[in-house]
Coordinates of C-alpha atoms in Angstrom, one line a residue:
Chain A
M266 CA 26.2 -3.3 36.3
T267 CA 27.2 -5.0 32.7
V268 CA 25.3 -5.7 30.2
S269 CA 24.7 -9.0 30.4
D270 CA 23.3 -9.2 33.8
S271 CA 20.8 -6.4 33.4
G272 CA 18.2 -8.7 34.4
R273 CA 16.0 -9.8 31.2
S274 CA 12.6 -9.6 32.0
A275 CA 10.2 -12.7 32.0
T276 CA 7.5 -11.4 29.6
P277 CA 9.5 -9.5 26.8
A278 CA 6.8 -8.5 24.7
S279 CA 5.5 -6.4 27.1
V280 CA 7.8 -3.2 26.1
S281 CA 8.4 -0.3 29.1
P282 CA 10.4 1.8 27.3
H283 CA 11.2 3.9 30.5
G284 CA 11.0 1.4 32.5
A285 CA 14.0 0.5 35.4
D286 CA 14.9 -3.1 33.7
Q287 CA 16.1 -1.5 30.6
A288 CA 19.5 -2.5 29.6
E289 CA 22.5 -0.2 29.7
A290 CA 22.8 1.8 26.6
I291 CA 26.5 0.3 24.7
K292 CA 29.3 2.4 25.9
A293 CA 31.7 1.0 23.3
I294 CA 35.0 1.9 21.7
R295 CA 34.2 2.5 17.8
L296 CA 35.6 1.0 15.2
R297 CA 38.0 3.4 13.6
H298 CA 38.7 3.7 9.6
P299 CA 42.2 5.1 9.8
W300 CA 42.7 4.6 5.8
R301 CA 39.2 6.6 4.8
N302 CA 40.4 9.3 6.7
V303 CA 44.0 9.6 5.1
V304 CA 42.4 9.4 1.7
A305 CA 39.8 11.9 2.5
V306 CA 42.4 14.3 3.1
V307 CA 44.7 13.7 0.4
L308 CA 40.9 14.3 -2.0
M309 CA 40.6 17.5 0.3
A310 CA 44.2 18.4 -0.4
M311 CA 44.3 17.8 -4.0
L312 CA 41.2 19.5 -4.1
V313 CA 41.9 22.6 -2.6
L314 CA 45.8 22.4 -4.6
F315 CA 43.7 22.1 -7.8
V316 CA 41.4 25.3 -6.9
I317 CA 44.7 27.3 -5.8
D318 CA 46.2 26.5 -8.7
A319 CA 43.1 27.4 -11.1
S320 CA 42.5 30.5 -9.5
Q321 CA 46.1 31.7 -10.5
R322 CA 46.6 30.5 -14.0
E323 CA 47.0 33.1 -16.6
A324 CA 45.0 30.4 -19.0
Y325 CA 41.7 30.5 -17.4
G326 CA 41.4 34.0 -18.0
W327 CA 39.4 34.9 -14.9
E328 CA 38.8 38.7 -15.5
N329 CA 37.5 37.9 -18.9
F330 CA 35.6 34.9 -17.3
G331 CA 33.9 38.0 -15.3
K332 CA 32.9 40.0 -17.8
Y333 CA 31.6 37.5 -19.9
I334 CA 29.2 35.8 -17.4
F335 CA 27.0 37.9 -17.6
D336 CA 26.9 39.4 -20.7
M337 CA 23.7 40.0 -22.7
R338 CA 24.7 38.0 -25.8
I339 CA 25.7 34.9 -23.3
S340 CA 22.4 35.3 -21.5
Q341 CA 20.4 35.4 -24.4
A342 CA 22.2 32.4 -25.8
A343 CA 21.3 30.5 -23.0
G344 CA 17.6 31.3 -23.5
Y345 CA 18.3 29.8 -26.7
T346 CA 19.1 26.7 -25.3
I347 CA 16.1 26.8 -22.8
L348 CA 13.7 27.2 -26.0
L349 CA 15.6 24.6 -27.5
T350 CA 15.6 22.3 -25.1
V351 CA 12.0 22.8 -24.3
Y352 CA 10.8 22.6 -27.5
S353 CA 12.5 19.8 -28.9
M354 CA 11.6 17.9 -25.4
I355 CA 8.1 18.2 -26.1
I356 CA 7.7 16.9 -29.2
A357 CA 10.2 13.9 -28.2
I358 CA 7.3 13.2 -25.8
I359 CA 4.5 13.4 -27.9
L360 CA 6.6 11.2 -31.1
G361 CA 7.7 8.9 -28.2
V362 CA 3.9 7.9 -26.9
T363 CA 2.7 7.6 -30.3
L364 CA 6.1 5.2 -31.4
A365 CA 5.5 3.2 -28.1
V366 CA 1.6 2.4 -28.8
M367 CA 2.9 2.0 -32.5
R368 CA 5.2 -0.7 -30.8
L369 CA 3.0 -2.3 -28.7
S370 CA 0.2 -2.6 -31.6
D371 CA -1.0 -5.7 -32.8
N372 CA -0.7 -4.6 -36.5
P373 CA 2.9 -5.8 -37.8
V374 CA 3.4 -2.9 -40.3
V375 CA 2.7 -0.4 -37.3
K376 CA 5.0 -2.1 -35.6
G377 CA 7.7 -2.8 -37.9
I378 CA 7.7 0.9 -39.2
A379 CA 8.1 2.0 -35.5
W380 CA 10.4 -0.5 -35.1
L381 CA 12.9 0.7 -37.8
Y382 CA 12.1 4.2 -36.9
L383 CA 13.8 3.2 -33.9
W384 CA 16.6 1.8 -35.2
V385 CA 17.6 4.6 -37.6
F386 CA 17.1 7.1 -34.7
R387 CA 18.9 4.8 -31.8
G388 CA 21.8 3.5 -34.9
T389 CA 23.3 6.4 -36.0
P390 CA 25.2 9.5 -33.8
V391 CA 22.8 12.6 -32.7
Y392 CA 26.0 15.0 -34.3
V393 CA 25.5 12.9 -37.6
Q394 CA 21.8 13.1 -38.0
L395 CA 22.2 16.8 -37.3
V396 CA 24.7 17.7 -40.3
F397 CA 21.8 15.3 -41.8
W398 CA 19.0 17.9 -40.8
G399 CA 21.6 21.0 -41.9
L400 CA 22.1 19.9 -44.9
F401 CA 18.3 19.6 -45.3
A402 CA 17.6 22.2 -47.7
T403 CA 20.5 20.9 -49.8
I404 CA 18.9 17.6 -50.3
Y405 CA 15.2 19.1 -50.7
S406 CA 15.5 22.2 -52.1
T407 CA 11.7 22.8 -52.5
I408 CA 8.8 21.0 -50.3
D409 CA 5.8 20.5 -52.6
V410 CA 2.2 19.5 -52.1
G411 CA -0.1 17.6 -54.4
I412 CA -0.2 14.0 -56.0
P413 CA 2.9 12.2 -56.6
F414 CA 4.8 12.2 -60.0
T415 CA 2.0 15.1 -61.2
E416 CA 2.3 19.0 -60.8
P417 CA 2.9 20.6 -57.2
W418 CA 0.1 22.1 -56.0
L419 CA 1.8 23.8 -53.9
S420 CA 5.7 24.3 -54.1
V421 CA 7.5 26.1 -51.2
E422 CA 11.7 26.8 -51.0
T423 CA 13.0 25.0 -47.6
N424 CA 15.1 27.5 -46.6
D425 CA 11.5 30.2 -46.4
L426 CA 9.7 27.4 -44.8
I427 CA 11.9 26.1 -41.8
S428 CA 14.7 28.2 -40.2
V429 CA 17.5 27.3 -39.2
F430 CA 16.3 27.6 -35.2
W431 CA 13.5 24.4 -36.0
L432 CA 15.6 22.4 -37.8
A433 CA 17.7 22.2 -34.5
V434 CA 14.3 21.7 -32.7
I435 CA 13.5 18.7 -35.2
G436 CA 16.8 17.4 -35.8
L437 CA 16.9 16.9 -31.8
A438 CA 13.5 16.0 -30.6
L439 CA 13.3 13.3 -33.4
N440 CA 17.0 11.6 -32.5
E441 CA 15.3 12.0 -28.9
S442 CA 11.9 11.0 -29.7
A443 CA 13.5 7.3 -30.0
Y444 CA 14.5 7.3 -27.0
M445 CA 11.5 8.2 -25.3
A446 CA 9.8 6.0 -26.9
E447 CA 11.5 3.0 -25.1
I448 CA 10.9 4.8 -21.7
V449 CA 7.2 4.9 -22.4
R450 CA 7.1 1.5 -23.4
A451 CA 8.4 0.6 -20.5
G452 CA 6.5 2.5 -18.4
I453 CA 3.2 1.1 -20.2
L454 CA 4.8 -3.1 -19.8
S455 CA 5.4 -1.9 -16.3
V456 CA 1.6 -2.0 -15.6
D457 CA 0.2 -5.0 -14.2
K458 CA -2.2 -6.4 -17.2
G459 CA -4.8 -7.3 -14.8
Q460 CA -5.6 -3.5 -14.9
D461 CA -6.3 -3.3 -18.2
E462 CA -8.7 -6.5 -18.0
A463 CA -10.4 -5.1 -15.4
A464 CA -11.4 -1.7 -17.5
T465 CA -12.0 -3.7 -20.2
A466 CA -14.2 -5.8 -18.3
L467 CA -15.9 -3.0 -17.4
G468 CA -16.6 -1.8 -20.9
M469 CA -13.8 1.0 -20.9
S470 CA -12.4 1.6 -24.3
W471 CA -9.0 0.9 -25.7
L472 CA -8.7 5.1 -25.5
Q473 CA -10.3 5.4 -22.1
T474 CA -8.0 2.7 -20.5
M475 CA -5.1 4.0 -21.7
T476 CA -5.8 7.5 -20.5
R477 CA -7.3 6.6 -17.3
V478 CA -5.9 3.5 -15.5
V479 CA -3.1 3.2 -17.5
I480 CA -1.1 6.1 -18.3
P481 CA -1.1 7.2 -14.9
Q482 CA -0.1 4.3 -13.7
A483 CA 3.3 4.3 -16.3
M484 CA 4.0 7.8 -14.9
R485 CA 5.6 6.5 -12.3
I486 CA 7.7 4.4 -14.1
I487 CA 8.6 7.0 -17.2
I488 CA 9.1 10.2 -14.9
P489 CA 12.5 9.7 -13.5
P490 CA 13.9 8.4 -16.5
T491 CA 12.2 11.4 -18.7
G492 CA 14.1 13.6 -15.9
N493 CA 17.1 12.4 -16.8
E494 CA 16.4 12.7 -20.5
V495 CA 15.7 16.8 -20.4
I496 CA 19.0 17.1 -18.2
S497 CA 20.4 15.6 -21.1
M498 CA 19.3 17.2 -24.0
L499 CA 19.9 20.5 -22.4
K500 CA 23.8 19.2 -22.8
T501 CA 23.2 17.8 -26.1
T502 CA 21.7 21.2 -27.4
S503 CA 25.3 22.1 -27.8
L504 CA 25.8 20.2 -30.6
V505 CA 23.5 22.1 -32.9
T506 CA 26.5 23.6 -34.2
A507 CA 26.1 20.5 -36.5
I508 CA 23.2 22.3 -38.2
P509 CA 24.7 25.2 -37.9
F510 CA 22.8 26.9 -35.9
S511 CA 24.7 29.1 -33.5
L512 CA 23.0 31.0 -31.6
E513 CA 22.9 29.0 -28.6
L514 CA 25.1 28.6 -25.6
Y515 CA 27.8 27.1 -26.7
G516 CA 28.1 28.3 -30.4
R517 CA 27.5 31.7 -29.0
S518 CA 30.8 31.4 -26.7
R519 CA 32.5 30.0 -29.1
D520 CA 32.3 32.7 -31.2
I521 CA 33.1 35.4 -28.9
S522 CA 36.1 33.2 -28.0
V523 CA 37.3 33.7 -31.7
V524 CA 36.9 37.5 -31.5
I525 CA 38.6 37.9 -28.4
F526 CA 41.6 34.9 -29.1
D527 CA 40.7 33.6 -25.7
P528 CA 38.7 30.6 -25.9
I529 CA 39.5 29.0 -22.6
P530 CA 37.3 31.9 -20.3
L531 CA 34.1 31.5 -22.5
L532 CA 34.5 27.6 -22.1
L533 CA 34.0 28.2 -18.7
V534 CA 31.2 31.0 -18.9
A535 CA 29.6 28.0 -21.2
S536 CA 29.8 25.3 -18.5
A537 CA 29.1 27.8 -15.2
W538 CA 25.5 28.1 -17.4
Y539 CA 25.4 24.5 -18.1
L540 CA 25.4 23.6 -14.4
L541 CA 23.1 26.3 -13.4
F542 CA 20.5 25.2 -15.3
T543 CA 21.2 21.2 -14.7
S544 CA 21.5 22.1 -10.9
I545 CA 17.5 23.8 -11.5
L546 CA 17.2 20.4 -13.2
M547 CA 18.3 18.1 -10.8
V548 CA 16.2 19.9 -7.9
G549 CA 13.3 19.5 -9.9
Q550 CA 13.7 16.5 -11.1
Y551 CA 13.9 15.2 -7.3
F552 CA 10.7 16.4 -6.3
L553 CA 9.0 15.1 -9.0
E554 CA 11.0 11.5 -7.8
K555 CA 9.6 12.3 -5.0
R556 CA 6.2 12.7 -6.1
F557 CA 6.1 9.9 -8.1
S558 CA 7.5 6.7 -5.7
R559 CA 5.1 8.4 -3.4
G560 CA 3.8 4.5 -1.7
V561 CA 6.0 2.7 -3.4
G562 CA 6.9 -0.3 -1.3
Q563 CA 6.5 0.8 2.0
A564 CA 3.1 0.4 3.8
R565 CA 1.6 3.4 5.3
P566 CA -1.4 2.7 7.4
E567 CA -4.9 4.1 6.2
K568 CA -5.9 4.7 10.1
T569 CA -4.3 6.7 11.8
G570 CA -4.4 6.0 15.1
T571 CA -4.1 7.9 17.7
E572 CA -2.4 5.6 20.1
T573 CA 0.2 4.9 17.6
G574 CA 1.3 8.5 17.7
V575 CA 0.8 8.6 13.8
I576 CA 1.3 12.5 12.6
T577 CA -0.6 13.0 9.1
L578 CA 1.4 15.7 7.2
K579 CA 0.3 16.9 4.0
T580 CA 3.2 15.7 1.9
G581 CA 3.0 12.3 3.6
V582 CA 3.4 10.2 7.2
I583 CA 5.9 10.5 9.9
E584 CA 5.0 7.1 11.9
T585 CA 6.3 6.2 15.1
P586 CA 7.9 2.5 14.7
G587 CA 5.2 1.4 16.6
A588 CA 2.4 2.2 13.7
A589 CA 3.8 -0.7 11.6
S590 CA 1.9 -3.4 13.2
A591 CA -1.4 -1.2 12.4
T592 CA -0.1 -2.1 8.8
D593 CA -1.1 -5.5 7.2
D594 CA -0.1 -7.6 4.7
S595 CA -2.1 -6.4 1.4
S596 CA -1.2 -2.4 1.8
T597 CA 2.4 -3.5 0.4
D598 CA 0.5 -2.9 -3.1
P599 CA 2.4 0.1 -4.4
T600 CA 0.4 3.5 -5.1
G601 CA 0.9 6.6 -6.5
K602 CA -1.6 8.7 -5.2
E603 CA -1.0 10.7 -2.5
H604 CA -3.0 10.5 0.8
Q605 CA -3.1 12.8 3.4
Chain B
M542 CA -35.0 -6.2 -5.8
M543 CA -35.8 -9.4 -7.7
N544 CA -36.1 -9.4 -11.6
A545 CA -39.9 -8.2 -12.2
A546 CA -40.0 -10.3 -15.6
V547 CA -38.3 -12.8 -15.2
S548 CA -37.9 -14.4 -19.0
D549 CA -37.3 -17.8 -20.3
V550 CA -34.2 -17.2 -22.0
P551 CA -31.3 -18.5 -20.0
M552 CA -29.1 -15.9 -18.9
V553 CA -26.0 -18.0 -20.0
H554 CA -26.3 -20.3 -22.4
A555 CA -23.0 -22.6 -23.9
D556 CA -23.8 -25.0 -26.9
R557 CA -20.5 -27.3 -27.0
V558 CA -18.0 -24.0 -26.8
S559 CA -14.6 -24.6 -27.9
K560 CA -11.4 -22.8 -26.7
S561 CA -7.4 -23.1 -27.5
F562 CA -4.3 -22.0 -27.0
G563 CA -2.3 -23.2 -29.5
S564 CA -2.4 -26.8 -29.8
N565 CA -3.4 -26.5 -26.1
E566 CA -7.2 -27.5 -26.1
V567 CA -8.7 -25.7 -22.8
L568 CA -12.4 -26.2 -23.4
K569 CA -13.8 -29.3 -25.0
S570 CA -17.4 -29.0 -26.0
I571 CA -18.9 -27.2 -23.0
S572 CA -22.3 -27.6 -23.0
L573 CA -24.2 -25.5 -20.1
S574 CA -26.8 -23.3 -19.1
V575 CA -27.6 -20.6 -16.5
P576 CA -31.2 -19.5 -16.0
Q577 CA -32.3 -15.6 -15.2
G578 CA -31.4 -14.5 -11.3
E579 CA -29.7 -18.5 -10.4
V580 CA -26.5 -18.9 -9.0
M581 CA -23.8 -21.2 -11.0
C582 CA -20.4 -22.7 -8.9
L583 CA -18.0 -23.6 -11.3
V584 CA -15.7 -25.7 -9.4
G585 CA -12.7 -28.4 -10.4
P586 CA -8.7 -28.3 -10.0
S587 CA -6.6 -25.4 -11.5
G588 CA -6.2 -26.3 -14.9
S589 CA -9.7 -27.4 -16.2
G590 CA -11.0 -24.2 -17.9
K591 CA -13.2 -23.0 -15.8
S592 CA -11.6 -19.3 -15.3
T593 CA -11.6 -19.4 -19.3
F594 CA -14.9 -20.6 -19.4
L595 CA -15.8 -17.3 -17.6
R596 CA -13.6 -15.1 -19.6
C597 CA -15.1 -16.4 -22.7
I598 CA -18.5 -15.4 -21.0
N599 CA -17.3 -11.5 -20.7
H600 CA -15.3 -11.8 -24.6
L601 CA -11.9 -11.8 -22.7
E602 CA -11.2 -14.7 -24.7
R603 CA -12.6 -15.5 -28.3
V604 CA -14.7 -18.9 -28.6
D605 CA -13.2 -21.3 -31.8
A606 CA -16.3 -23.3 -31.7
G607 CA -19.8 -23.8 -30.0
R608 CA -22.3 -20.6 -29.6
L609 CA -21.7 -18.6 -26.5
S610 CA -24.7 -16.6 -25.7
V611 CA -25.5 -14.2 -22.8
D612 CA -29.3 -13.2 -22.5
G613 CA -30.2 -14.5 -25.8
V614 CA -27.6 -12.4 -27.3
L615 CA -24.0 -14.2 -29.0
V616 CA -21.2 -12.6 -27.1
G617 CA -18.5 -11.6 -29.7
Y618 CA -19.9 -12.0 -32.7
E619 CA -23.0 -11.3 -35.0
E620 CA -24.7 -13.9 -36.8
R621 CA -25.5 -12.4 -39.9
G622 CA -27.7 -14.9 -42.5
D623 CA -25.4 -17.7 -41.7
R624 CA -22.5 -16.2 -41.3
L625 CA -20.6 -15.2 -38.5
Y626 CA -18.9 -11.5 -37.4
E627 CA -16.5 -10.4 -35.5
L628 CA -17.8 -7.5 -33.4
K629 CA -16.1 -4.6 -33.0
P630 CA -14.2 -3.2 -30.3
R631 CA -17.0 -0.8 -29.4
E632 CA -19.8 -3.2 -29.7
A633 CA -18.0 -6.2 -27.4
A634 CA -17.3 -3.1 -25.0
R635 CA -21.2 -2.4 -25.1
Q636 CA -21.8 -5.8 -24.4
R637 CA -19.6 -5.8 -21.5
R638 CA -21.1 -3.5 -19.5
D639 CA -24.0 -6.1 -19.1
I640 CA -21.8 -8.1 -16.9
G641 CA -19.6 -7.2 -14.0
M642 CA -16.5 -9.4 -13.2
V643 CA -14.5 -9.1 -10.1
F644 CA -11.2 -10.9 -10.5
Q645 CA -8.9 -13.6 -8.1
R646 CA -6.5 -10.7 -7.9
F647 CA -9.0 -7.8 -7.2
N648 CA -7.4 -5.6 -10.2
L649 CA -8.3 -2.3 -8.5
F650 CA -7.3 0.8 -10.0
P651 CA -4.7 1.5 -7.5
H652 CA -4.2 5.5 -8.3
M653 CA -8.1 6.0 -7.5
T654 CA -9.9 6.0 -4.0
A655 CA -12.6 3.5 -3.6
L656 CA -15.3 5.5 -4.8
E657 CA -13.5 6.7 -7.9
N658 CA -12.6 3.4 -8.8
I659 CA -16.2 2.7 -8.6
I660 CA -17.2 5.9 -10.3
E661 CA -15.4 5.7 -13.3
A662 CA -16.8 3.6 -15.3
P663 CA -20.4 4.7 -14.6
I664 CA -19.4 8.2 -15.6
R665 CA -17.3 7.4 -18.6
V666 CA -18.8 4.7 -20.1
N667 CA -22.1 5.0 -18.9
K668 CA -22.1 8.8 -19.2
V669 CA -23.8 9.3 -15.8
K670 CA -23.7 12.3 -14.0
K671 CA -21.2 12.5 -11.6
E672 CA -23.4 13.5 -8.4
A673 CA -25.5 10.6 -9.7
A674 CA -22.4 8.3 -9.8
I675 CA -21.1 9.1 -6.6
A676 CA -24.5 9.1 -4.5
H677 CA -24.8 5.4 -6.3
G678 CA -21.1 4.9 -5.5
R679 CA -22.1 5.9 -1.5
E680 CA -24.7 3.5 -1.4
L681 CA -23.0 0.4 -3.3
L682 CA -19.9 1.1 -0.6
A683 CA -22.4 1.0 2.1
Q684 CA -23.9 -1.8 0.5
V685 CA -20.5 -4.0 0.7
G686 CA -19.5 -2.4 4.3
L687 CA -17.7 0.2 3.6
A688 CA -19.2 3.1 3.6
E689 CA -16.4 5.1 5.9
K690 CA -13.6 3.7 3.3
E691 CA -14.8 5.5 0.4
D692 CA -11.9 8.2 0.2
A693 CA -9.0 5.1 0.9
Y694 CA -6.7 4.0 -1.6
P695 CA -6.5 0.4 -2.2
A696 CA -3.0 -0.3 -0.6
H697 CA -4.5 1.0 2.8
L698 CA -7.4 -1.7 2.3
S699 CA -7.4 -5.1 3.7
G700 CA -7.7 -7.8 0.7
G701 CA -11.0 -8.5 1.3
Q702 CA -11.8 -4.7 2.0
Q703 CA -10.1 -4.6 -1.5
Q704 CA -12.2 -7.1 -3.0
R705 CA -15.6 -6.2 -1.4
V706 CA -14.5 -2.5 -3.5
A707 CA -14.0 -4.4 -6.6
I708 CA -17.4 -6.1 -6.3
A709 CA -19.0 -2.5 -5.3
R710 CA -17.2 -1.5 -8.6
A711 CA -18.7 -4.1 -10.6
L712 CA -22.2 -3.5 -9.3
A713 CA -21.9 0.1 -10.6
M714 CA -22.3 -0.5 -14.3
K715 CA -25.8 -2.5 -12.9
P716 CA -25.0 -5.1 -14.8
K717 CA -27.6 -8.2 -15.2
L718 CA -25.1 -11.1 -14.6
M719 CA -22.0 -11.3 -11.9
L720 CA -19.0 -13.2 -12.9
F721 CA -16.6 -14.1 -10.1
D722 CA -13.4 -16.0 -10.9
E723 CA -12.2 -17.8 -7.7
P724 CA -12.5 -14.5 -5.8
T725 CA -11.7 -15.6 -2.6
S726 CA -8.5 -17.6 -3.4
A727 CA -5.9 -14.7 -2.8
L728 CA -7.2 -13.4 0.3
D729 CA -5.9 -14.7 3.8
P730 CA -8.6 -17.0 5.4
E731 CA -9.7 -14.9 8.7
L732 CA -10.9 -12.5 5.1
V733 CA -12.8 -14.6 3.0
G734 CA -16.1 -14.5 5.2
E735 CA -16.6 -10.9 4.5
V736 CA -16.7 -11.4 0.8
L737 CA -18.6 -14.8 0.7
D738 CA -21.0 -12.2 3.2
V739 CA -21.1 -10.0 0.1
M740 CA -22.0 -12.1 -2.9
K741 CA -24.6 -14.3 -0.3
G742 CA -26.3 -10.9 -0.2
L743 CA -25.7 -10.5 -3.5
A744 CA -27.6 -13.8 -4.5
D745 CA -30.5 -13.6 -2.1
S746 CA -31.4 -9.7 -4.6
G747 CA -31.5 -12.3 -7.6
M748 CA -28.7 -11.5 -8.7
T749 CA -27.2 -14.1 -11.5
M750 CA -24.2 -15.3 -10.9
I751 CA -21.5 -17.8 -12.5
V752 CA -18.8 -18.1 -9.2
V753 CA -15.5 -20.1 -9.9
T754 CA -14.5 -21.1 -6.4
H755 CA -13.0 -23.4 -4.4
E756 CA -14.9 -22.6 -1.2
M757 CA -17.1 -26.1 -1.2
G758 CA -19.6 -24.7 1.6
F759 CA -20.5 -21.1 -0.1
A760 CA -21.3 -23.4 -3.1
R761 CA -23.4 -25.5 -1.1
E762 CA -25.1 -23.2 0.8
V763 CA -26.0 -20.7 -2.4
A764 CA -25.3 -22.2 -5.4
D765 CA -28.6 -23.6 -7.6
Q766 CA -26.4 -25.3 -9.8
L767 CA -22.6 -26.9 -9.2
V768 CA -20.9 -27.8 -12.4
F769 CA -17.4 -30.2 -11.8
M770 CA -15.2 -29.2 -14.7
D771 CA -11.6 -31.3 -15.4
G772 CA -9.6 -31.0 -18.7
G773 CA -11.6 -28.6 -20.1
V774 CA -14.9 -30.5 -19.8
V775 CA -17.3 -30.8 -17.6
V776 CA -17.8 -33.6 -15.9
E777 CA -20.7 -33.5 -13.3
S778 CA -23.4 -31.0 -12.8
G779 CA -26.4 -30.7 -10.9
D780 CA -28.3 -29.8 -7.3
P781 CA -24.8 -29.1 -5.4
D782 CA -25.8 -31.4 -2.7
E783 CA -26.1 -33.7 -4.9
V784 CA -22.8 -33.6 -6.1
L785 CA -20.9 -33.0 -3.2
G786 CA -22.7 -35.2 -1.1
N787 CA -22.9 -38.5 -4.3
P788 CA -20.4 -37.6 -7.0
Q789 CA -20.8 -39.9 -9.4
H790 CA -17.6 -39.5 -11.5
Q791 CA -14.3 -41.2 -10.0
R792 CA -12.6 -37.6 -11.2
T793 CA -15.2 -35.9 -9.1
K794 CA -14.9 -38.4 -6.2
A795 CA -10.9 -37.6 -6.2
F796 CA -10.8 -34.0 -6.7
L797 CA -13.7 -33.8 -3.6
S798 CA -11.8 -36.2 -1.2
K799 CA -8.7 -33.4 -1.4
V800 CA -11.1 -30.2 -1.0
L801 CA -13.7 -31.1 1.8

């Protein structure tokens, strides 16, 4: 029996999945992709050759790699890298939200200052900024509190007040906050203006509207790029040698390598740790994105009728094709919330 | 549920209200009055200024000229001596609490369930206790026929259901005036009826309402007063049967011949 004469039913709408009149499954010869296979084999071969070669190559110094990968100083440095990342991201997010709100302000001065900040901190390389922060104590040798142009009430040596570690945090945070501000601003602008209007019409204040209505919805847009920024920040911490702060992963690896006259294995050690952290962050980001993109652009029926065979799980809904018909037009609206 | 003491002060009183966006004059000296407990329907072609007028009543837009007052209180301004002072955002927000507004596109908060949408403002703005707000919210959901949908998110409700939740959300603030900005224009035809039924019920309960609508049947049945606007001016107003059945102006006739 061929496909064509399988006897089409007169009523195609009535689907009988296991009915006798169902057409035979197509058993065609699959289209071959010979070049695809060739390329794959060549790439694999090159990779294997590279690995074999690298494992035997003297310069990589694998015995030193093995010796230092779990060295106490290295794992402590990894801790510093994490601390730098976390502290600077926290400050950057707070500053970024502030700057984003300032840029959306009606006050031209507030708006202008936020713009100026972004212009400076996005317009100069982070490495150069970090060098500047390293020279902070040279430029401002004391920090004075008091009325300008009069004798200060309090005068503190800058070096006593701010450690090199915190200069690094500040340097990274101020640079990052300029990027965070743009991410947050995009998130806020992505929220439908009607939301703001509805909240206002209900008598909610600006702050209530922001915190209860706009920001929760903006989060969906803000979270994924922020995850990228965290991963990016983790790697950018290696630039704080410019300050110079050298207790983090890259700086520490360099210091050790200078002592043992063998730079390459220590670079590999540092890279391995960076890769470990970014991998963990990437997994975390995957789950965050999944959580915050829930319901966006995909219609899920509220009713879980038994006949449609919808299985409701805690994390979402697995549905059979039949369930799609239970969805109505309006349910294509995005929703960021979980639905059980 | 009728107001026990219906005062003589009109709920909404507009005296030669004008509003421009740049050089575009959207409202040209609008004067009208809505007595307490009455329903006024605003009809007219799009761009005629109906929605803008509605938004002015809630101070979502600022009035440029004339006087607009709700329940005897000037909207958005305070008159001290012979000068007008613009209200602080907090005072404007206080005025809005007493005015419920329903939007064409519902504008429900998508990250909150139906019940959460309803109790949000009473709890945050009116500082109602959560339990009391929930109890009242459930009553309101029952009133709009959605008692079993309290845990549903807006995306899982039909347009008609969303709009009914939006009405319940506005009612939760116990407003003395309800504004409807084309509440059924974004709905599929078969869903229009359920929303209009809720609105009829509300009108019967004595709520003062201003409804911008294209539903002439609803206007004829429910409105105490029908106002036809075109080009930013009130062309004709009066008893809905009169205006719809026997329009005097050419522009009214032309419009009605298209929509009826």
